[in-house]
PDB file of C-alpha atoms and ligand atoms in Angstrom:
ATOM      1  CA  VAL A   1     -15.644 -24.757  10.011  1.00 56.00           C
ATOM      2  CA  SER A   2     -12.972 -24.915  12.744  1.00 68.00           C
ATOM      3  CA  ARG A   3     -10.374 -22.390  12.945  1.00 86.00           C
ATOM      4  CA  LEU A   4      -7.732 -24.762  12.107  1.00 89.00           C
ATOM      5  CA  ASP A   5      -9.714 -24.843   8.737  1.00 90.00           C
ATOM      6  CA  SER A   6      -9.974 -20.981   8.532  1.00 96.00           C
ATOM      7  CA  PRO A   7      -7.606 -19.579   5.501  1.00 98.00           C
ATOM      8  CA  ILE A   8      -4.825 -17.365   6.403  1.00 98.00           C
ATOM      9  CA  GLY A   9      -5.095 -13.557   5.024  1.00 98.00           C
ATOM     10  CA  VAL A  10      -2.014 -12.216   3.427  1.00 98.00           C
ATOM     11  CA  PHE A  11      -1.808  -8.561   2.115  1.00 98.00           C
ATOM     12  CA  ASP A  12       0.632  -6.285   0.023  1.00 97.00           C
ATOM     13  CA  SER A  13       0.413  -3.061  -1.950  1.00 97.00           C
ATOM     14  CA  GLY A  14       0.212  -4.875  -4.850  1.00 96.00           C
ATOM     15  CA  VAL A  15       1.893  -8.423  -6.814  1.00 96.00           C
ATOM     16  CA  GLY A  16       4.993  -7.827  -4.533  1.00 96.00           C
ATOM     17  CA  GLY A  17       3.833  -9.706  -1.825  1.00 97.00           C
ATOM     18  CA  LEU A  18       3.253 -13.056  -3.980  1.00 97.00           C
ATOM     19  CA  THR A  19       7.098 -13.778  -3.084  1.00 95.00           C
ATOM     20  CA  VAL A  20       6.167 -14.011   0.548  1.00 97.00           C
ATOM     21  CA  LEU A  21       2.712 -16.030  -0.446  1.00 98.00           C
ATOM     22  CA  LYS A  22       4.771 -18.409  -2.513  1.00 97.00           C
ATOM     23  CA  ALA A  23       7.260 -18.847   0.539  1.00 96.00           C
ATOM     24  CA  LEU A  24       4.311 -19.511   2.452  1.00 98.00           C
ATOM     25  CA  ALA A  25       2.411 -22.372   0.439  1.00 97.00           C
ATOM     26  CA  ALA A  26       5.886 -24.088   0.308  1.00 97.00           C
ATOM     27  CA  GLN A  27       6.122 -24.057   4.311  1.00 96.00           C
ATOM     28  CA  LEU A  28       2.433 -24.575   4.662  1.00 97.00           C
ATOM     29  CA  PRO A  29       0.941 -26.599   1.727  1.00 97.00           C
ATOM     30  CA  ARG A  30      -2.272 -27.470   3.607  1.00 97.00           C
ATOM     31  CA  GLU A  31      -3.643 -23.963   4.283  1.00 98.00           C
ATOM     32  CA  ARG A  32      -5.504 -22.018   2.337  1.00 97.00           C
ATOM     33  CA  PHE A  33      -4.530 -18.283   1.829  1.00 98.00           C
ATOM     34  CA  VAL A  34      -6.665 -15.467   0.768  1.00 98.00           C
ATOM     35  CA  TYR A  35      -4.241 -12.815  -0.977  1.00 98.00           C
ATOM     36  CA  LEU A  36      -5.330  -9.245  -1.178  1.00 98.00           C
ATOM     37  CA  GLY A  37      -3.226  -6.526  -3.408  1.00 97.00           C
ATOM     38  CA  ASP A  38      -4.068  -3.224  -2.906  1.00 97.00           C
ATOM     39  CA  THR A  39      -3.232  -2.558  -6.791  1.00 97.00           C
ATOM     40  CA  ALA A  40      -5.324   0.505  -7.144  1.00 97.00           C
ATOM     41  CA  ARG A  41      -3.281   2.506  -4.625  1.00 97.00           C
ATOM     42  CA  LEU A  42       0.266   1.115  -5.102  1.00 95.00           C
ATOM     43  CA  PRO A  43       2.999   1.905  -4.612  1.00 96.00           C
ATOM     44  CA  TYR A  44       2.975   2.191  -0.708  1.00 97.00           C
ATOM     45  CA  GLY A  45       7.058   2.513  -0.834  1.00 96.00           C
ATOM     46  CA  THR A  46       6.739   6.154  -1.644  1.00 96.00           C
ATOM     47  CA  LYS A  47       3.885   7.516   0.323  1.00 97.00           C
ATOM     48  CA  SER A  48       3.773   9.164   3.671  1.00 97.00           C
ATOM     49  CA  PRO A  49       3.453   6.842   6.894  1.00 97.00           C
ATOM     50  CA  GLU A  50      -0.377   8.236   7.773  1.00 98.00           C
ATOM     51  CA  THR A  51      -1.490   7.107   4.067  1.00 98.00           C
ATOM     52  CA  VAL A  52       0.255   3.716   4.061  1.00 98.00           C
ATOM     53  CA  VAL A  53      -1.205   3.263   7.989  1.00 98.00           C
ATOM     54  CA  ARG A  54      -4.709   4.164   6.762  1.00 98.00           C
ATOM     55  CA  TYR A  55      -4.263   1.833   3.581  1.00 98.00           C
ATOM     56  CA  ALA A  56      -3.008  -1.082   5.632  1.00 98.00           C
ATOM     57  CA  LEU A  57      -5.768  -0.623   8.289  1.00 98.00           C
ATOM     58  CA  GLN A  58      -8.364  -0.857   5.211  1.00 98.00           C
ATOM     59  CA  ALA A  59      -6.861  -4.124   3.658  1.00 98.00           C
ATOM     60  CA  ALA A  60      -6.542  -5.700   7.145  1.00 98.00           C
ATOM     61  CA  GLU A  61     -10.299  -4.818   7.894  1.00 98.00           C
ATOM     62  CA  ALA A  62     -11.525  -6.537   4.707  1.00 98.00           C
ATOM     63  CA  LEU A  63      -9.215  -9.691   5.153  1.00 98.00           C
ATOM     64  CA  ALA A  64     -10.614  -9.834   8.680  1.00 97.00           C
ATOM     65  CA  GLY A  65     -13.956 -10.358   7.121  1.00 97.00           C
ATOM     66  CA  TYR A  66     -12.923 -13.712   5.423  1.00 97.00           C
ATOM     67  CA  GLY A  67     -12.416 -15.196   8.881  1.00 97.00           C
ATOM     68  CA  VAL A  68      -9.100 -15.305   8.632  1.00 98.00           C
ATOM     69  CA  LYS A  69      -7.539 -17.341  11.444  1.00 97.00           C
ATOM     70  CA  CYS A  70      -3.901 -15.243  11.161  1.00 97.00           C
ATOM     71  CA  LEU A  71      -3.042 -11.912   9.233  1.00 98.00           C
ATOM     72  CA  VAL A  72       0.428 -11.464   7.344  1.00 98.00           C
ATOM     73  CA  ILE A  73       1.443  -7.960   6.354  1.00 98.00           C
ATOM     74  CA  ALA A  74       3.835  -8.983   3.621  1.00 98.00           C
ATOM     75  CA  CYS A  75       4.458  -5.467   2.197  1.00 98.00           C
ATOM     76  CA  ASN A  76       7.925  -4.313   3.864  1.00 97.00           C
ATOM     77  CA  THR A  77       6.304  -0.486   3.945  1.00 97.00           C
ATOM     78  CA  ALA A  78       3.188  -1.347   5.424  1.00 98.00           C
ATOM     79  CA  SER A  79       4.856  -3.980   8.232  1.00 98.00           C
ATOM     80  CA  ALA A  80       7.526  -1.079   8.775  1.00 97.00           C
ATOM     81  CA  VAL A  81       4.822   1.786   9.639  1.00 96.00           C
ATOM     82  CA  GLY A  82       1.677  -0.213  10.178  1.00 97.00           C
ATOM     83  CA  LEU A  83       2.041  -3.099  12.189  1.00 97.00           C
ATOM     84  CA  ALA A  84       1.759  -1.629  15.545  1.00 97.00           C
ATOM     85  CA  ALA A  85      -1.877   0.149  14.076  1.00 98.00           C
ATOM     86  CA  VAL A  86      -3.139  -3.070  12.496  1.00 98.00           C
ATOM     87  CA  SER A  87      -2.173  -5.371  15.367  1.00 98.00           C
ATOM     88  CA  GLU A  88      -4.140  -3.091  17.586  1.00 97.00           C
ATOM     89  CA  ARG A  89      -7.331  -2.778  15.172  1.00 97.00           C
ATOM     90  CA  ILE A  90      -7.219  -6.711  14.729  1.00 96.00           C
ATOM     91  CA  HIS A  91      -6.523  -8.044  18.173  1.00 93.00           C
ATOM     92  CA  ASP A  92      -8.347 -11.583  17.792  1.00 94.00           C
ATOM     93  CA  VAL A  93      -6.141 -13.150  15.712  1.00 96.00           C
ATOM     94  CA  PRO A  94      -1.682 -13.295  15.072  1.00 97.00           C
ATOM     95  CA  VAL A  95      -0.574 -10.345  13.109  1.00 98.00           C
ATOM     96  CA  ILE A  96       3.000 -11.212  11.523  1.00 98.00           C
ATOM     97  CA  GLY A  97       4.869  -8.360   9.465  1.00 98.00           C
ATOM     98  CA  VAL A  98       7.853  -8.944   7.344  1.00 98.00           C
ATOM     99  CA  ILE A  99      10.067  -6.670   9.612  1.00 97.00           C
ATOM    100  CA  GLU A 100      11.139  -8.675  12.727  1.00 97.00           C
ATOM    101  CA  PRO A 101      11.380 -11.895  11.185  1.00 97.00           C
ATOM    102  CA  GLY A 102      13.993 -10.541   8.571  1.00 97.00           C
ATOM    103  CA  ALA A 103      15.924  -8.447  11.368  1.00 98.00           C
ATOM    104  CA  GLU A 104      15.882 -11.713  13.501  1.00 97.00           C
ATOM    105  CA  ALA A 105      17.605 -13.738  10.502  1.00 97.00           C
ATOM    106  CA  ALA A 106      19.905 -10.837   9.815  1.00 98.00           C
ATOM    107  CA  CYS A 107      21.256 -10.611  13.533  1.00 98.00           C
ATOM    108  CA  LEU A 108      21.674 -14.581  13.510  1.00 97.00           C
ATOM    109  CA  ALA A 109      23.373 -14.742   9.966  1.00 97.00           C
ATOM    110  CA  SER A 110      25.829 -11.426  10.715  1.00 98.00           C
ATOM    111  CA  ARG A 111      29.148 -12.194  12.301  1.00 97.00           C
ATOM    112  CA  SER A 112      30.301  -8.773  12.273  1.00 96.00           C
ATOM    113  CA  GLY A 113      27.346  -7.149  13.043  1.00 97.00           C
ATOM    114  CA  HIS A 114      27.132  -4.740  10.149  1.00 96.00           C
ATOM    115  CA  ILE A 115      24.455  -5.617   8.127  1.00 98.00           C
ATOM    116  CA  ALA A 116      23.002  -3.756   5.149  1.00 98.00           C
ATOM    117  CA  VAL A 117      19.444  -3.315   4.396  1.00 98.00           C
ATOM    118  CA  ILE A 118      17.712  -2.393   0.884  1.00 98.00           C
ATOM    119  CA  ALA A 119      13.975  -1.235   0.724  1.00 98.00           C
ATOM    120  CA  THR A 120      11.875   1.582  -0.559  1.00 97.00           C
ATOM    121  CA  GLU A 121      11.948   5.109   0.713  1.00 96.00           C
ATOM    122  CA  GLY A 122       9.179   4.911   3.266  1.00 96.00           C
ATOM    123  CA  THR A 123      10.622   1.329   4.829  1.00 97.00           C
ATOM    124  CA  VAL A 124      14.082   2.978   4.995  1.00 97.00           C
ATOM    125  CA  ARG A 125      13.115   6.550   6.528  1.00 95.00           C
ATOM    126  CA  GLY A 126      10.704   4.654   9.196  1.00 93.00           C
ATOM    127  CA  GLY A 127      13.716   3.035  10.614  1.00 97.00           C
ATOM    128  CA  ALA A 128      11.710  -0.107  11.637  1.00 96.00           C
ATOM    129  CA  TYR A 129      14.413  -2.538  10.242  1.00 97.00           C
ATOM    130  CA  GLN A 130      17.390  -0.689  11.632  1.00 97.00           C
ATOM    131  CA  ASP A 131      15.388  -0.354  15.193  1.00 98.00           C
ATOM    132  CA  ALA A 132      14.579  -4.237  15.251  1.00 98.00           C
ATOM    133  CA  ILE A 133      17.875  -5.072  14.322  1.00 98.00           C
ATOM    134  CA  VAL A 134      19.847  -2.827  17.223  1.00 98.00           C
ATOM    135  CA  ARG A 135      16.976  -4.183  19.474  1.00 98.00           C
ATOM    136  CA  ARG A 136      18.135  -7.327  19.191  1.00 98.00           C
ATOM    137  CA  ARG A 137      21.918  -6.898  18.647  1.00 97.00           C
ATOM    138  CA  THR A 138      23.278  -3.871  20.579  1.00 96.00           C
ATOM    139  CA  ASP A 139      26.694  -4.004  18.782  1.00 94.00           C
ATOM    140  CA  ALA A 140      24.874  -3.770  15.389  1.00 97.00           C
ATOM    141  CA  ARG A 141      25.698  -1.060  12.775  1.00 96.00           C
ATOM    142  CA  VAL A 142      23.052  -0.988  10.270  1.00 97.00           C
ATOM    143  CA  SER A 143      23.275   0.762   6.566  1.00 95.00           C
ATOM    144  CA  ALA A 144      19.850   1.088   5.145  1.00 96.00           C
ATOM    145  CA  LEU A 145      19.107   2.160   1.626  1.00 96.00           C
ATOM    146  CA  PRO A 146      16.509   2.889  -0.676  1.00 97.00           C
ATOM    147  CA  ALA A 147      16.541   0.867  -4.009  1.00 98.00           C
ATOM    148  CA  PRO A 148      13.503   1.829  -5.707  1.00 96.00           C
ATOM    149  CA  LEU A 149      14.322   0.947  -9.115  1.00 97.00           C
ATOM    150  CA  PHE A 150      14.527  -2.547  -8.219  1.00 97.00           C
ATOM    151  CA  VAL A 151      10.697  -2.371  -7.651  1.00 96.00           C
ATOM    152  CA  ALA A 152      10.176  -1.436 -11.402  1.00 95.00           C
ATOM    153  CA  LEU A 153      12.725  -3.667 -12.639  1.00 97.00           C
ATOM    154  CA  ALA A 154      11.074  -6.285 -11.187  1.00 95.00           C
ATOM    155  CA  GLU A 155       7.739  -5.595 -12.163  1.00 92.00           C
ATOM    156  CA  GLU A 156       8.948  -5.248 -15.651  1.00 93.00           C
ATOM    157  CA  GLY A 157      10.340  -8.700 -15.551  1.00 93.00           C
ATOM    158  CA  LEU A 158      13.681  -7.087 -15.930  1.00 97.00           C
ATOM    159  CA  CYS A 159      15.386  -9.204 -13.543  1.00 97.00           C
ATOM    160  CA  ARG A 160      18.624 -10.268 -15.314  1.00 97.00           C
ATOM    161  CA  GLY A 161      20.699  -8.632 -17.634  1.00 98.00           C
ATOM    162  CA  SER A 162      22.359  -5.719 -18.293  1.00 98.00           C
ATOM    163  CA  ILE A 163      19.980  -3.428 -17.080  1.00 98.00           C
ATOM    164  CA  ALA A 164      19.321  -5.024 -14.024  1.00 98.00           C
ATOM    165  CA  ASP A 165      23.511  -5.673 -13.320  1.00 98.00           C
ATOM    166  CA  SER A 166      23.973  -1.876 -13.754  1.00 98.00           C
ATOM    167  CA  VAL A 167      21.194  -0.811 -11.598  1.00 98.00           C
ATOM    168  CA  ALA A 168      22.308  -3.455  -8.788  1.00 98.00           C
ATOM    169  CA  ARG A 169      26.291  -1.907  -9.266  1.00 97.00           C
ATOM    170  CA  HIS A 170      24.473   1.800  -8.770  1.00 97.00           C
ATOM    171  CA  TYR A 171      22.943   1.242  -5.253  1.00 97.00           C
ATOM    172  CA  LEU A 172      25.317  -1.764  -4.024  1.00 97.00           C
ATOM    173  CA  ASP A 173      28.766  -0.701  -5.338  1.00 94.00           C
ATOM    174  CA  PRO A 174      29.403   2.156  -2.934  1.00 92.00           C
ATOM    175  CA  ILE A 175      28.491  -0.065   0.014  1.00 92.00           C
ATOM    176  CA  PHE A 176      29.953  -3.727  -0.882  1.00 92.00           C
ATOM    177  CA  ASN A 177      32.527  -2.847  -3.899  1.00 85.00           C
ATOM    178  CA  PRO A 178      36.211  -2.391  -2.446  1.00 78.00           C
ATOM    179  CA  LEU A 179      37.260  -0.751  -5.739  1.00 78.00           C
ATOM    180  CA  PHE A 180      34.589   1.586  -5.702  1.00 75.00           C
ATOM    181  CA  ASN A 181      35.332   2.552  -2.050  1.00 63.00           C
ATOM    182  CA  SER A 182      38.374   2.103  -0.549  1.00 60.00           C
ATOM    183  CA  ARG A 183      36.802   1.874   3.127  1.00 57.00           C
ATOM    184  CA  ALA A 184      34.192  -0.676   1.783  1.00 50.00           C
ATOM    185  CA  GLY A 185      37.061  -3.379   1.334  1.00 51.00           C
ATOM    186  CA  LYS A 186      37.467  -4.310   5.193  1.00 60.00           C
ATOM    187  CA  SER A 187      34.270  -3.073   6.792  1.00 78.00           C
ATOM    188  CA  HIS A 188      31.844  -3.623   4.306  1.00 91.00           C
ATOM    189  CA  PRO A 189      28.471  -5.455   5.784  1.00 96.00           C
ATOM    190  CA  ASP A 190      28.517  -9.094   6.039  1.00 96.00           C
ATOM    191  CA  THR A 191      24.630  -9.483   5.564  1.00 98.00           C
ATOM    192  CA  LEU A 192      22.357  -7.919   2.950  1.00 98.00           C
ATOM    193  CA  VAL A 193      18.449  -7.908   3.942  1.00 98.00           C
ATOM    194  CA  LEU A 194      16.261  -7.834   1.207  1.00 97.00           C
ATOM    195  CA  GLY A 195      13.627  -5.370   2.708  1.00 97.00           C
ATOM    196  CA  CYS A 196      11.136  -5.265   0.107  1.00 97.00           C
ATOM    197  CA  THR A 197       8.605  -7.929  -1.215  1.00 96.00           C
ATOM    198  CA  HIS A 198      10.180  -7.198  -4.931  1.00 97.00           C
ATOM    199  CA  PHE A 199      13.863  -8.042  -4.382  1.00 97.00           C
ATOM    200  CA  PRO A 200      13.667 -11.601  -4.027  1.00 96.00           C
ATOM    201  CA  MET A 201      12.661 -11.645  -7.691  1.00 96.00           C
ATOM    202  CA  LEU A 202      16.152  -9.823  -7.983  1.00 97.00           C
ATOM    203  CA  SER A 203      18.219 -12.262  -6.028  1.00 97.00           C
ATOM    204  CA  ASP A 204      20.725 -13.513  -8.447  1.00 98.00           C
ATOM    205  CA  THR A 205      21.601 -10.117 -10.029  1.00 98.00           C
ATOM    206  CA  ILE A 206      21.852  -8.789  -6.359  1.00 98.00           C
ATOM    207  CA  ARG A 207      24.247 -11.884  -5.417  1.00 98.00           C
ATOM    208  CA  ALA A 208      26.411 -10.951  -8.450  1.00 97.00           C
ATOM    209  CA  ALA A 209      26.744  -7.325  -7.227  1.00 97.00           C
ATOM    210  CA  VAL A 210      27.844  -8.059  -3.724  1.00 96.00           C
ATOM    211  CA  GLY A 211      29.707 -11.049  -4.423  1.00 95.00           C
ATOM    212  CA  PRO A 212      29.719 -14.315  -2.937  1.00 96.00           C
ATOM    213  CA  GLU A 213      30.945 -13.670   0.604  1.00 95.00           C
ATOM    214  CA  VAL A 214      27.910 -11.963   1.791  1.00 97.00           C
ATOM    215  CA  ARG A 215      24.723 -13.413   3.470  1.00 98.00           C
ATOM    216  CA  ILE A 216      21.664 -12.516   1.741  1.00 98.00           C
ATOM    217  CA  VAL A 217      18.314 -12.513   3.742  1.00 97.00           C
ATOM    218  CA  ASP A 218      15.179 -12.709   2.065  1.00 94.00           C
ATOM    219  CA  SER A 219      12.639 -11.780   4.566  1.00 87.00           C
ATOM    220  CA  ALA A 220       9.633 -13.654   2.376  1.00 91.00           C
ATOM    221  CA  GLU A 221      11.476 -16.977   3.453  1.00 92.00           C
ATOM    222  CA  THR A 222      12.146 -15.793   6.968  1.00 93.00           C
ATOM    223  CA  THR A 223       8.919 -14.698   7.322  1.00 96.00           C
ATOM    224  CA  ALA A 224       6.965 -17.905   6.316  1.00 97.00           C
ATOM    225  CA  ARG A 225       8.995 -20.096   8.498  1.00 96.00           C
ATOM    226  CA  TYR A 226       7.926 -17.849  11.338  1.00 97.00           C
ATOM    227  CA  VAL A 227       4.366 -17.837  10.137  1.00 98.00           C
ATOM    228  CA  ARG A 228       4.472 -21.478  10.682  1.00 97.00           C
ATOM    229  CA  ARG A 229       6.232 -21.269  13.911  1.00 97.00           C
ATOM    230  CA  THR A 230       3.445 -19.047  15.275  1.00 97.00           C
ATOM    231  CA  LEU A 231       0.614 -21.383  13.694  1.00 97.00           C
ATOM    232  CA  GLU A 232       1.985 -24.428  15.237  1.00 96.00           C
ATOM    233  CA  SER A 233       2.680 -22.999  18.624  1.00 96.00           C
ATOM    234  CA  ALA A 234      -1.026 -21.776  18.533  1.00 94.00           C
ATOM    235  CA  GLY A 235      -2.121 -24.831  18.008  1.00 95.00           C
ATOM    236  CA  LEU A 236      -3.656 -23.032  14.745  1.00 95.00           C
ATOM    237  CA  ALA A 237      -2.097 -24.826  11.827  1.00 96.00           C
ATOM    238  CA  ALA A 238      -4.593 -27.020   9.408  1.00 96.00           C
ATOM    239  CA  ARG A 239      -4.048 -30.719   9.997  1.00 92.00           C
ATOM    240  CA  SER A 240      -5.505 -31.966   6.786  1.00 92.00           C
ATOM    241  CA  GLY A 241      -6.454 -30.203   3.516  1.00 92.00           C
ATOM    242  CA  GLU A 242      -4.401 -29.525   0.366  1.00 94.00           C
ATOM    243  CA  GLY A 243      -4.325 -25.756   0.356  1.00 96.00           C
ATOM    244  CA  GLY A 244      -5.942 -23.115  -1.619  1.00 96.00           C
ATOM    245  CA  LEU A 245      -5.655 -19.480  -2.648  1.00 97.00           C
ATOM    246  CA  ARG A 246      -7.818 -16.711  -3.254  1.00 98.00           C
ATOM    247  CA  LEU A 247      -6.794 -13.817  -5.051  1.00 98.00           C
ATOM    248  CA  LEU A 248      -8.035 -10.361  -4.099  1.00 98.00           C
ATOM    249  CA  ALA A 249      -7.304  -7.048  -5.948  1.00 98.00           C
ATOM    250  CA  THR A 250      -8.363  -3.325  -5.694  1.00 98.00           C
ATOM    251  CA  ASP A 251      -7.818  -2.754  -9.385  1.00 97.00           C
ATOM    252  CA  ALA A 252      -6.468  -4.133 -12.750  1.00 96.00           C
ATOM    253  CA  ALA A 253      -6.959  -7.852 -12.435  1.00 97.00           C
ATOM    254  CA  ASP A 254      -5.444  -8.388 -15.872  1.00 96.00           C
ATOM    255  CA  ARG A 255      -2.200  -6.587 -15.035  1.00 96.00           C
ATOM    256  CA  PHE A 256      -2.228  -8.217 -11.758  1.00 97.00           C
ATOM    257  CA  ALA A 257      -2.376 -11.998 -13.453  1.00 97.00           C
ATOM    258  CA  ARG A 258       0.112 -10.981 -15.860  1.00 96.00           C
ATOM    259  CA  ILE A 259       2.815  -9.718 -13.469  1.00 96.00           C
ATOM    260  CA  GLY A 260       1.797 -11.811 -10.105  1.00 97.00           C
ATOM    261  CA  ALA A 261       2.302 -15.102 -12.345  1.00 97.00           C
ATOM    262  CA  ARG A 262       6.255 -14.511 -12.582  1.00 95.00           C
ATOM    263  CA  PHE A 263       6.188 -13.492  -8.937  1.00 96.00           C
ATOM    264  CA  LEU A 264       4.265 -16.599  -8.034  1.00 95.00           C
ATOM    265  CA  GLU A 265       6.142 -18.643 -10.436  1.00 94.00           C
ATOM    266  CA  ARG A 266       2.793 -20.272 -11.907  1.00 95.00           C
ATOM    267  CA  PRO A 267       0.173 -19.038 -14.429  1.00 96.00           C
ATOM    268  CA  ILE A 268      -2.931 -17.102 -13.160  1.00 97.00           C
ATOM    269  CA  GLY A 269      -5.747 -16.517 -15.356  1.00 95.00           C
ATOM    270  CA  SER A 270      -7.283 -13.124 -14.831  1.00 91.00           C
ATOM    271  CA  HIS A 271     -10.634 -14.771 -13.852  1.00 95.00           C
ATOM    272  CA  GLU A 272      -8.755 -15.800 -10.795  1.00 97.00           C
ATOM    273  CA  VAL A 273      -8.417 -12.596  -9.658  1.00 98.00           C
ATOM    274  CA  GLU A 274     -11.773 -11.060  -8.113  1.00 98.00           C
ATOM    275  CA  LEU A 275     -12.066  -7.430  -7.429  1.00 98.00           C
ATOM    276  CA  VAL A 276     -13.091  -5.807  -4.039  1.00 97.00           C
ATOM    277  CA  ASP A 277     -13.300  -2.476  -2.828  1.00 95.00           C
ATOM    278  CA  LEU A 278     -11.676  -1.233   0.185  1.00 93.00           C
TER     279      LEU A 278
HETATM  280  N1  LIG B 301       5.359  -3.959  -1.392  1.00 59.05           N
HETATM  281  C1  LIG B 301       6.325  -2.924  -0.952  1.00 59.05           C
HETATM  282  C2  LIG B 301       7.340  -3.236  -0.076  1.00 59.05           C
HETATM  283  O1  LIG B 301       7.657  -4.296   0.416  1.00 59.05           O
HETATM  284  C3  LIG B 301       7.203  -2.563  -2.458  1.00 59.05           C
HETATM  285  C4  LIG B 301       6.009  -1.831  -3.227  1.00 59.05           C
HETATM  286  C5  LIG B 301       5.305  -0.892  -2.818  1.00 59.05           C
HETATM  287  O2  LIG B 301       6.164   0.204  -2.841  1.00 59.05           O
HETATM  288  O3  LIG B 301       4.399  -0.868  -2.930  1.00 59.05           O
HETATM  289  O4  LIG B 301       7.687  -2.571   0.592  1.00 59.05           O
END
């Protein structure tokens, strides 16, 4: 098998990274993917950086065993704290996280330089988005805040409706709603980064809460474009083939299939999900 035909490895703490996989498959329809969801140990977003780094290294090594030509850390939390460690360990293929592409897109999208990031606790605490944005735009002002309930809402399938609306308002009104915060009127961020795998599922609700003017950066989309550019410039993009997907999980194949189907927007049979141990 030539390198071009090798699969792309993608991992996440669970099903959330399927939003990234969906965007990748749309950008790269000829590629085969091996997706690993560490469902036995999710969530990563509330765990210490040391633990997330350890888990990320194990997931990356497991995928390296499938002969991948590129590794995508689809999880924002694992990218935020673990990208350097994973790149050091898996040094023979490109390792791409979701933070840098998201930060780059936010810097390009923002006029004022005032950028908000919503993510898990672990991603916000690690400061990776904040650093990646300020490194690219020294004039930037970043408001980063954890929005952990969005993860649960997306997994419950409560992406629209009154519960999702009130959670969105709870997190976003203090930053974006001028009625809520008189200072927000003039100086609220003009760009919002969805810095968690689950948040694109709630993009309509989030859009309604922030209003039509704010630019929303979906890190899944921006990462997929970045991966395509990286493969093309490294001469690693598949030239033929119909694509393909192998799904691996560390626990609960049934739940992965049921919830993952919503994220991937196609049915997943639980027999399609192979259980692996890390
Ligand atoms: N995949 C995680 C992220 O993007 C969200 C779920 C979790 O906390 O594990 O940060």
